[in-house]
Tab-separated table of C-alpha atoms in Angstrom:
chain	number	residue	atom	x	y	z
A	1	MET	CA	46.698	146.147	32.793
A	2	ALA	CA	44.956	146.659	29.475
A	3	ASP	CA	43.933	150.118	30.626
A	4	ARG	CA	47.504	151.362	31.123
A	5	GLU	CA	48.441	154.383	29.034
A	6	PHE	CA	51.627	152.775	27.681
A	7	ASP	CA	52.635	149.242	26.816
A	8	ILE	CA	56.299	150.048	27.468
A	9	ILE	CA	58.257	152.881	29.041
A	10	VAL	CA	62.000	152.939	28.355
A	11	TYR	CA	63.571	154.442	31.470
A	12	GLY	CA	67.104	155.663	30.806
A	13	ALA	CA	66.427	156.385	27.145
A	14	THR	CA	69.148	159.035	26.992
A	15	GLY	CA	71.854	156.570	28.016
A	16	PHE	CA	73.794	154.590	25.420
A	17	THR	CA	71.928	151.290	25.777
A	18	GLY	CA	68.566	152.917	26.537
A	19	ARG	CA	68.890	154.897	23.339
A	20	LEU	CA	69.473	151.676	21.357
A	21	VAL	CA	66.381	150.123	22.958
A	22	ALA	CA	64.293	153.163	22.007
A	23	GLU	CA	65.685	153.096	18.470
A	24	TYR	CA	64.811	149.398	18.160
A	25	LEU	CA	61.223	149.940	19.303
A	26	ALA	CA	60.796	152.947	17.008
A	27	GLY	CA	62.095	151.023	14.017
A	28	HIS	CA	60.396	147.684	14.544
A	29	TYR	CA	57.209	148.135	16.573
A	30	PRO	CA	55.086	151.062	15.346
A	31	ASP	CA	52.009	149.345	16.817
A	32	VAL	CA	53.352	149.418	20.381
A	33	LYS	CA	52.329	152.261	22.683
A	34	TRP	CA	55.614	153.324	24.208
A	35	ALA	CA	57.323	156.304	25.808
A	36	MET	CA	60.838	157.479	26.556
A	37	ALA	CA	61.729	158.478	30.104
A	38	GLY	CA	64.711	160.041	31.827
A	39	ARG	CA	65.866	162.940	33.938
A	40	SER	CA	66.129	165.621	31.249
A	41	LEU	CA	63.321	166.563	28.886
A	42	THR	CA	65.787	168.392	26.635
A	43	LYS	CA	68.016	165.323	26.278
A	44	LEU	CA	64.978	163.110	25.644
A	45	GLN	CA	63.900	165.428	22.842
A	46	GLU	CA	67.378	165.304	21.320
A	47	VAL	CA	67.541	161.504	21.430
A	48	ARG	CA	64.022	161.147	20.044
A	49	ASP	CA	64.969	163.266	17.041
A	50	GLU	CA	68.386	161.655	16.555
A	51	ILE	CA	67.043	158.092	16.449
A	52	GLY	CA	64.236	159.004	14.083
A	53	ALA	CA	61.404	158.221	16.482
A	54	PRO	CA	58.052	159.822	15.650
A	55	ALA	CA	57.811	163.459	16.736
A	56	ASP	CA	54.796	162.609	18.888
A	57	THR	CA	56.639	159.911	20.891
A	58	PRO	CA	55.724	160.683	24.519
A	59	LEU	CA	58.559	161.928	26.738
A	60	LEU	CA	58.401	161.544	30.505
A	61	THR	CA	60.682	162.968	33.164
A	62	ALA	CA	61.512	160.825	36.178
A	63	ASN	CA	64.505	160.644	38.472
A	64	ALA	CA	65.964	157.910	40.657
A	65	ASP	CA	66.298	160.528	43.427
A	66	ASP	CA	62.562	161.225	43.334
A	67	PRO	CA	60.619	158.059	44.229
A	68	ALA	CA	57.262	159.768	43.695
A	69	SER	CA	58.162	160.505	40.077
A	70	LEU	CA	59.060	156.842	39.565
A	71	THR	CA	55.797	155.636	41.062
A	72	ALA	CA	53.811	158.020	38.871
A	73	MET	CA	55.723	156.792	35.820
A	74	ALA	CA	55.373	153.085	36.637
A	75	ALA	CA	51.620	153.426	37.125
A	76	ARG	CA	51.263	154.498	33.476
A	77	ALA	CA	52.969	151.426	31.955
A	78	THR	CA	52.368	147.732	31.499
A	79	VAL	CA	56.147	147.157	31.443
A	80	VAL	CA	59.061	149.404	32.381
A	81	ILE	CA	62.411	148.720	30.720
A	82	THR	CA	65.249	150.137	32.811
A	83	THR	CA	68.821	150.478	31.608
A	84	VAL	CA	69.836	152.779	34.477
A	85	GLY	CA	72.630	151.160	36.459
A	86	PRO	CA	74.521	150.319	38.519
A	87	TYR	CA	71.278	149.005	39.912
A	88	GLN	CA	72.683	148.754	43.434
A	89	LEU	CA	73.082	152.548	43.311
A	90	TYR	CA	70.057	153.632	41.249
A	91	GLY	CA	67.704	150.677	40.935
A	92	GLU	CA	65.769	150.009	44.105
A	93	ALA	CA	63.367	152.960	44.009
A	94	LEU	CA	62.129	152.032	40.528
A	95	LEU	CA	61.828	148.349	41.389
A	96	ALA	CA	59.824	149.280	44.502
A	97	ALA	CA	57.592	151.546	42.401
A	98	CYS	CA	56.870	148.739	39.946
A	99	VAL	CA	56.122	146.319	42.775
A	100	GLU	CA	53.778	148.855	44.384
A	101	THR	CA	51.881	149.537	41.155
A	102	GLY	CA	51.818	145.953	39.869
A	103	THR	CA	53.887	146.960	36.853
A	104	ALA	CA	56.104	144.497	35.001
A	105	TYR	CA	59.814	145.326	34.993
A	106	VAL	CA	62.855	144.187	33.006
A	107	ASP	CA	66.465	145.216	33.541
A	108	LEU	CA	70.041	144.382	32.558
A	109	CYS	CA	71.263	143.635	36.069
A	110	GLY	CA	74.423	141.616	36.556
A	111	GLU	CA	74.797	142.436	40.254
A	112	PRO	CA	74.009	139.280	42.242
A	113	ALA	CA	74.345	140.783	45.716
A	114	TRP	CA	71.786	143.469	44.928
A	115	MET	CA	69.503	140.942	43.256
A	116	ALA	CA	69.605	138.713	46.337
A	117	GLN	CA	68.735	141.694	48.529
A	118	MET	CA	65.813	142.643	46.284
A	119	ILE	CA	64.486	139.074	46.283
A	120	ARG	CA	64.490	139.014	50.079
A	121	LYS	CA	62.913	142.453	50.344
A	122	TYR	CA	60.309	142.494	47.553
A	123	GLU	CA	59.439	138.982	46.360
A	124	ASP	CA	56.374	138.565	48.569
A	125	ALA	CA	55.096	142.052	47.723
A	126	ALA	CA	55.575	141.409	43.995
A	127	LYS	CA	53.577	138.197	44.248
A	128	ALA	CA	50.838	140.083	46.056
A	129	SER	CA	50.661	142.992	43.591
A	130	GLY	CA	51.106	140.854	40.463
A	131	ALA	CA	54.275	142.696	39.399
A	132	ARG	CA	56.456	140.503	37.176
A	133	ILE	CA	60.010	141.572	37.929
A	134	VAL	CA	62.529	140.017	35.526
A	135	PHE	CA	66.216	140.541	36.159
A	136	SER	CA	69.148	140.130	33.747
A	137	CYS	CA	67.465	140.470	30.344
A	138	GLY	CA	70.607	141.210	28.304
A	139	PHE	CA	73.770	139.262	27.523
A	140	ASP	CA	73.701	138.817	31.268
A	141	SER	CA	72.042	136.286	31.261
A	142	ILE	CA	69.544	135.439	28.524
A	143	PRO	CA	71.741	133.526	26.023
A	144	PHE	CA	73.148	131.394	28.851
A	145	ASP	CA	69.919	130.910	30.779
A	146	LEU	CA	67.976	129.976	27.640
A	147	GLY	CA	70.918	128.006	26.209
A	148	VAL	CA	70.806	125.701	29.222
A	149	TRP	CA	67.031	125.420	28.863
A	150	ALA	CA	67.407	124.536	25.168
A	151	VAL	CA	70.011	121.829	25.710
A	152	GLN	CA	67.966	120.346	28.543
A	153	GLN	CA	64.878	120.219	26.339
A	154	ALA	CA	66.983	118.377	23.760
A	155	ALA	CA	68.351	115.998	26.422
A	156	ILE	CA	64.847	115.166	27.620
A	157	ALA	CA	63.753	114.521	24.035
A	158	ARG	CA	66.759	112.300	23.242
A	159	PHE	CA	67.541	110.588	26.541
A	160	GLY	CA	64.193	110.791	28.327
A	161	LYS	CA	65.566	112.889	31.180
A	162	PRO	CA	67.540	116.082	31.797
A	163	ALA	CA	71.304	116.096	32.086
A	164	PRO	CA	72.651	116.408	35.644
A	165	ARG	CA	75.677	118.267	34.265
A	166	VAL	CA	75.826	121.047	31.663
A	167	LYS	CA	78.905	122.945	30.529
A	168	GLY	CA	78.472	126.438	29.091
A	169	ARG	CA	81.361	127.403	26.820
A	170	VAL	CA	81.989	130.689	25.010
A	171	ARG	CA	83.492	129.580	21.687
A	172	ALA	CA	83.788	132.998	20.082
A	173	MET	CA	82.813	136.555	20.858
A	174	LYS	CA	83.492	139.927	19.238
A	175	GLY	CA	82.564	143.034	21.156
A	176	THR	CA	83.262	144.677	24.474
A	177	PHE	CA	81.368	144.678	27.736
A	178	SER	CA	79.358	147.840	28.242
A	179	GLY	CA	80.128	150.895	30.313
A	180	GLY	CA	77.204	149.954	32.531
A	181	THR	CA	78.660	146.473	33.063
A	182	PHE	CA	82.027	147.998	33.984
A	183	ALA	CA	80.391	150.426	36.420
A	184	SER	CA	78.316	147.623	37.965
A	185	GLY	CA	81.384	145.437	38.357
A	186	LYS	CA	83.339	148.208	40.036
A	187	ALA	CA	80.410	149.006	42.338
A	188	SER	CA	80.078	145.323	43.283
A	189	MET	CA	83.794	145.074	44.067
A	190	ALA	CA	83.605	148.216	46.207
A	191	ALA	CA	80.585	146.885	48.102
A	192	ALA	CA	82.271	143.523	48.707
A	193	ALA	CA	85.389	145.256	50.025
A	194	LYS	CA	83.255	146.998	52.667
A	195	ASP	CA	81.062	144.032	53.564
A	196	PRO	CA	82.519	140.479	53.661
A	197	SER	CA	79.012	138.984	53.584
A	198	ILE	CA	78.590	140.375	50.052
A	199	LEU	CA	81.758	138.619	48.894
A	200	LYS	CA	80.452	135.350	50.353
A	201	LEU	CA	77.199	135.840	48.470
A	202	MET	CA	78.980	136.627	45.206
A	203	ILE	CA	80.880	133.328	45.253
A	204	ASP	CA	77.831	131.273	46.262
A	205	PRO	CA	76.286	129.648	43.152
A	206	PHE	CA	72.971	129.380	44.999
A	207	ALA	CA	72.850	132.978	46.219
A	208	LEU	CA	69.581	133.536	44.313
A	209	THR	CA	67.765	130.382	45.457
A	210	PRO	CA	66.687	131.243	49.008
A	211	GLY	CA	66.023	128.125	51.047
A	212	PHE	CA	67.772	125.810	48.587
A	213	ASP	CA	71.454	124.946	48.693
A	214	GLY	CA	72.345	122.608	45.857
A	215	PRO	CA	75.307	120.322	45.272
A	216	ARG	CA	78.921	121.394	45.033
A	217	GLN	CA	79.508	123.062	41.691
A	218	PRO	CA	82.426	122.722	39.247
A	219	ASN	CA	85.240	125.211	39.695
A	220	GLY	CA	85.204	127.425	36.634
A	221	MET	CA	88.283	129.339	37.775
A	222	VAL	CA	90.944	126.751	36.893
A	223	PRO	CA	92.238	126.608	33.287
A	224	HIS	CA	92.218	123.076	31.863
A	225	HIS	CA	91.810	121.061	28.691
A	226	ASP	CA	88.115	120.300	28.322
A	227	GLU	CA	87.361	117.114	26.411
A	228	ALA	CA	83.777	118.242	25.835
A	229	VAL	CA	84.984	120.944	23.435
A	230	ASP	CA	88.477	119.523	22.763
A	231	ALA	CA	90.132	122.790	23.735
A	232	TRP	CA	91.712	124.655	26.610
A	233	VAL	CA	89.280	126.732	28.624
A	234	ALA	CA	89.777	129.728	30.913
A	235	PRO	CA	87.566	131.592	33.424
A	236	PHE	CA	84.746	133.652	31.937
A	237	MET	CA	84.017	137.013	33.555
A	238	MET	CA	80.223	136.793	33.279
A	239	ALA	CA	80.001	133.340	34.893
A	240	VAL	CA	79.625	134.857	38.362
A	241	ILE	CA	76.152	136.124	37.466
A	242	ASN	CA	75.052	133.739	34.706
A	243	THR	CA	75.535	130.601	36.780
A	244	LYS	CA	73.420	132.049	39.597
A	245	ASN	CA	70.626	132.937	37.198
A	246	VAL	CA	70.671	129.451	35.661
A	247	HIS	CA	70.302	127.900	39.112
A	248	ARG	CA	67.519	130.368	39.969
A	249	SER	CA	65.663	129.455	36.780
A	250	ASN	CA	65.860	125.780	37.723
A	251	PHE	CA	64.684	126.673	41.239
A	252	LEU	CA	61.756	128.823	40.084
A	253	ALA	CA	60.571	126.241	37.559
A	254	GLY	CA	60.419	123.483	40.173
A	255	GLN	CA	63.858	122.021	39.382
A	256	PRO	CA	63.203	120.425	35.976
A	257	TYR	CA	66.996	119.993	35.627
A	258	GLY	CA	67.072	118.085	38.923
A	259	ALA	CA	67.980	119.073	42.466
A	260	ASP	CA	71.513	117.747	41.862
A	261	PHE	CA	72.140	119.862	38.744
A	262	GLN	CA	75.690	121.111	38.127
A	263	TYR	CA	76.670	123.932	35.777
A	264	ASP	CA	79.685	126.047	34.952
A	265	GLU	CA	80.805	128.497	32.254
A	266	MET	CA	84.236	128.977	30.736
A	267	LEU	CA	85.877	130.652	27.776
A	268	VAL	CA	87.272	128.490	24.962
A	269	VAL	CA	90.845	129.535	24.164
A	270	PRO	CA	92.138	129.157	20.600
A	271	GLY	CA	95.400	127.270	20.208
A	272	LEU	CA	96.673	123.727	20.406
A	273	GLY	CA	98.687	122.010	23.078
A	274	GLU	CA	101.088	124.190	25.022
A	275	ILE	CA	99.984	127.327	23.178
A	276	GLY	CA	96.384	126.840	24.259
A	277	LYS	CA	97.475	126.032	27.792
A	278	ALA	CA	99.623	129.146	28.036
A	279	ALA	CA	96.850	131.331	26.650
A	280	ALA	CA	94.282	129.910	29.070
A	281	GLU	CA	96.582	130.420	32.038
A	282	ALA	CA	97.326	133.984	30.969
A	283	LEU	CA	93.628	134.781	30.592
A	284	ALA	CA	92.926	133.386	34.047
A	285	LYS	CA	95.133	136.110	35.534
A	286	VAL	CA	93.296	138.957	33.802
A	287	ASN	CA	90.494	140.778	35.612
A	288	PRO	CA	89.131	143.576	33.406
A	289	MET	CA	87.147	144.944	36.353
A	290	ALA	CA	90.389	145.573	38.238
A	291	ALA	CA	91.408	148.294	35.801
A	292	ASP	CA	91.196	151.878	36.983
A	293	LYS	CA	89.494	153.011	33.819
A	294	GLY	CA	87.004	151.386	31.512
A	295	PRO	CA	84.150	152.492	29.298
A	296	ALA	CA	81.982	155.046	31.074
A	297	PRO	CA	78.227	154.552	31.402
A	298	GLY	CA	76.768	156.180	28.324
A	299	GLU	CA	79.774	155.346	26.161
A	300	GLY	CA	79.858	152.527	23.674
A	301	PRO	CA	81.010	151.222	20.316
A	302	SER	CA	80.170	152.666	16.920
A	303	LYS	CA	77.292	151.379	14.829
A	304	GLU	CA	79.752	149.492	12.623
A	305	GLU	CA	81.386	147.872	15.656
A	306	ARG	CA	78.003	146.841	17.027
A	307	GLU	CA	76.847	145.402	13.715
A	308	THR	CA	80.047	143.438	13.085
A	309	GLY	CA	80.035	141.964	16.575
A	310	TYR	CA	78.753	138.483	17.370
A	311	TYR	CA	78.911	135.609	19.838
A	312	ASP	CA	78.892	131.824	19.615
A	313	LEU	CA	78.066	129.801	22.728
A	314	VAL	CA	77.846	126.032	23.140
A	315	PHE	CA	76.123	124.121	25.936
A	316	VAL	CA	77.197	120.517	26.448
A	317	ALA	CA	74.822	118.218	28.315
A	318	GLU	CA	76.631	115.271	29.868
A	319	MET	CA	74.697	112.181	30.917
A	320	PRO	CA	75.804	109.782	33.681
A	321	ASP	CA	76.497	107.022	31.113
A	322	GLY	CA	78.911	109.248	29.186
A	323	GLN	CA	76.600	110.302	26.375
A	324	ARG	CA	76.735	113.949	25.338
A	325	LEU	CA	74.537	116.380	23.479
A	326	SER	CA	75.325	119.971	22.484
A	327	ALA	CA	73.198	123.018	21.743
A	328	THR	CA	74.449	126.334	20.394
A	329	VAL	CA	73.297	129.903	20.852
A	330	LYS	CA	74.537	132.527	18.406
A	331	GLY	CA	73.928	136.260	18.259
A	332	ASP	CA	74.350	138.573	15.291
A	333	ARG	CA	75.501	141.738	17.091
A	334	ASP	CA	78.072	142.647	19.727
A	335	PRO	CA	76.928	141.167	23.026
A	336	GLY	CA	77.158	144.213	25.285
A	337	TYR	CA	75.077	146.645	23.241
A	338	GLY	CA	73.675	145.567	19.876
A	339	SER	CA	72.336	142.202	20.976
A	340	THR	CA	71.542	143.247	24.542
A	341	SER	CA	69.318	146.132	23.434
A	342	LYS	CA	67.268	143.782	21.255
A	343	MET	CA	67.022	141.117	23.957
A	344	ILE	CA	65.669	143.426	26.645
A	345	ALA	CA	63.139	144.963	24.246
A	346	GLU	CA	61.902	141.531	23.186
A	347	SER	CA	61.725	140.438	26.827
A	348	ALA	CA	59.375	143.326	27.541
A	349	LEU	CA	57.255	142.481	24.503
A	350	CYS	CA	57.164	138.845	25.565
A	351	LEU	CA	55.674	139.890	28.905
A	352	ILE	CA	53.019	141.942	27.121
A	353	ARG	CA	52.091	139.574	24.302
A	354	ASP	CA	53.104	136.036	25.217
A	355	VAL	CA	52.997	135.542	28.999
A	356	PRO	CA	49.701	135.730	30.886
A	357	ALA	CA	50.049	138.079	33.830
A	358	GLU	CA	47.524	136.292	36.038
A	359	GLY	CA	49.202	134.530	38.946
A	360	LYS	CA	52.734	135.332	37.739
A	361	GLY	CA	53.703	138.080	40.162
A	362	GLY	CA	57.145	137.692	41.673
A	363	ILE	CA	60.844	138.160	40.980
A	364	TRP	CA	61.891	136.092	37.998
A	365	THR	CA	64.565	135.150	35.545
A	366	ALA	CA	63.731	134.864	31.854
A	367	GLY	CA	64.388	131.116	32.006
A	368	GLY	CA	62.152	130.688	35.029
A	369	LEU	CA	59.170	132.596	33.610
A	370	MET	CA	59.142	132.504	29.811
A	371	PRO	CA	61.858	130.354	28.186
A	372	GLU	CA	59.906	128.896	25.270
A	373	PRO	CA	58.058	132.023	24.066
A	374	LEU	CA	61.168	134.161	24.502
A	375	VAL	CA	63.340	131.755	22.487
A	376	LYS	CA	60.784	131.894	19.667
A	377	ARG	CA	60.642	135.694	19.839
A	378	LEU	CA	64.426	136.113	19.886
A	379	GLU	CA	64.855	133.807	16.913
A	380	ALA	CA	62.117	135.550	14.946
A	381	ASN	CA	63.102	139.125	15.697
A	382	ALA	CA	66.390	139.644	17.510
A	383	GLY	CA	69.069	137.841	15.484
A	384	LEU	CA	69.611	134.949	17.896
A	385	SER	CA	69.653	131.298	16.877
A	386	PHE	CA	69.226	128.220	19.049
A	387	SER	CA	70.172	124.855	17.563
A	388	VAL	CA	71.116	121.319	18.576
A	389	GLU	CA	74.418	120.018	17.240
C-alpha cells in the first residue's frame, strides 16, 4: 500500500475525540501524510483551523449513509482511523469499505455484540483482501489487553510459563467515560432488550473467540476483599468488553496464556474494613449506562480536565503454587479522551511503521496483532508506562 495517497485518514475529525486525534497528528507527526474526513466540509475547515493544523491539510467528505463515498475514501488510505460511533449504528459500511479495498482500520469500539457480528461476517474477506481490522484501540481495551500481555511476559521470564489466572484491577482513575462510550452503551442495552441472543452474547466471555469456549471465568460482579491487592473490589463497567478482547487476543495469538486461562477485572475501592466493604457494595449497584442522560457524542471535558486526568491499573498473575507477580499500566491523561486519542493514533502508526502487512489480513485486537511494538510506541510517545512491580 505504499502507493496510497494518504498514510492515515481520520474519519470523524469534527467529533470531539476525532478532533483530538487530528490535533495529535498535526502536532506530533508532520512527516505523516494524513487527511481529515467527515460529513461537512465547512466543519472540517473550522476544526482544521482551530487545532492549528497546516492550511493545506487535505479535507475529505464522506458519510456513513453513502457507502460509495466511504469506499472511495478508504481506497486512498493505508489506514483509516474512525471515531464515529456507536459503531453498531454507523460503523459497518466503513468497515466493509476497508475490507473491500484492503485498507487497515482502527476504531474505539466497545460494543461486543456488533464486533462478534462483524467477525462472523467479514473475517474471511479481510484475510483475503489483506485488510487489517483492529477493534478497540482506546481505553477500551488497549491498557488492559496489553497489561495482561505484559504481566504474562514477566511471568514467563520469572516462572518459565504463563499464569493461568490474571486479575486486572483499576487502582485509580480520574476522568469520565466519553459521550461516544455512553451512546454505545445505551445502544447496546437497547439492542439487547430487543434481542435476547445479544444479551447472551454480551455476558459470554468468549463471545469473540468463535469455535473456542474456554473455562468458566471468575465472577467480576460480586464485591469482595481481594487479597491480591489487599482491598475491597467492586464491578468495573468496562470489564464486559475488555475481558472479551483479552480472551480474543489469547485466541488469535495461538493461546500463549493457555487454553485454561482465566481473567477478570474489578475496581479497587478505597477504604478499610467495613468502610471499604460498604463502598464496594454501593458501587456494585450503580450502572452509569442506566441514566437517562449522559455526555452527548461530541461533548467532552476541558483541556485542563483532560491533562489532569490519569489512570493506574495493576495486573496480578497468580501461579498454581501460590506465587504472584504484578505489572502496572499507567496513563498520563484522562482515559476517555486525552489518553484514548493518543492510543488510537499510535495504533494506526504502528500498523504503518511497525507491523508488516503481508499475511496479516483479518479482524484483530491490538494484543493479538502487535503487542510488543505497540507497547514500545505507547511508552515512547503516548504517556503510558508499563512496569513490573
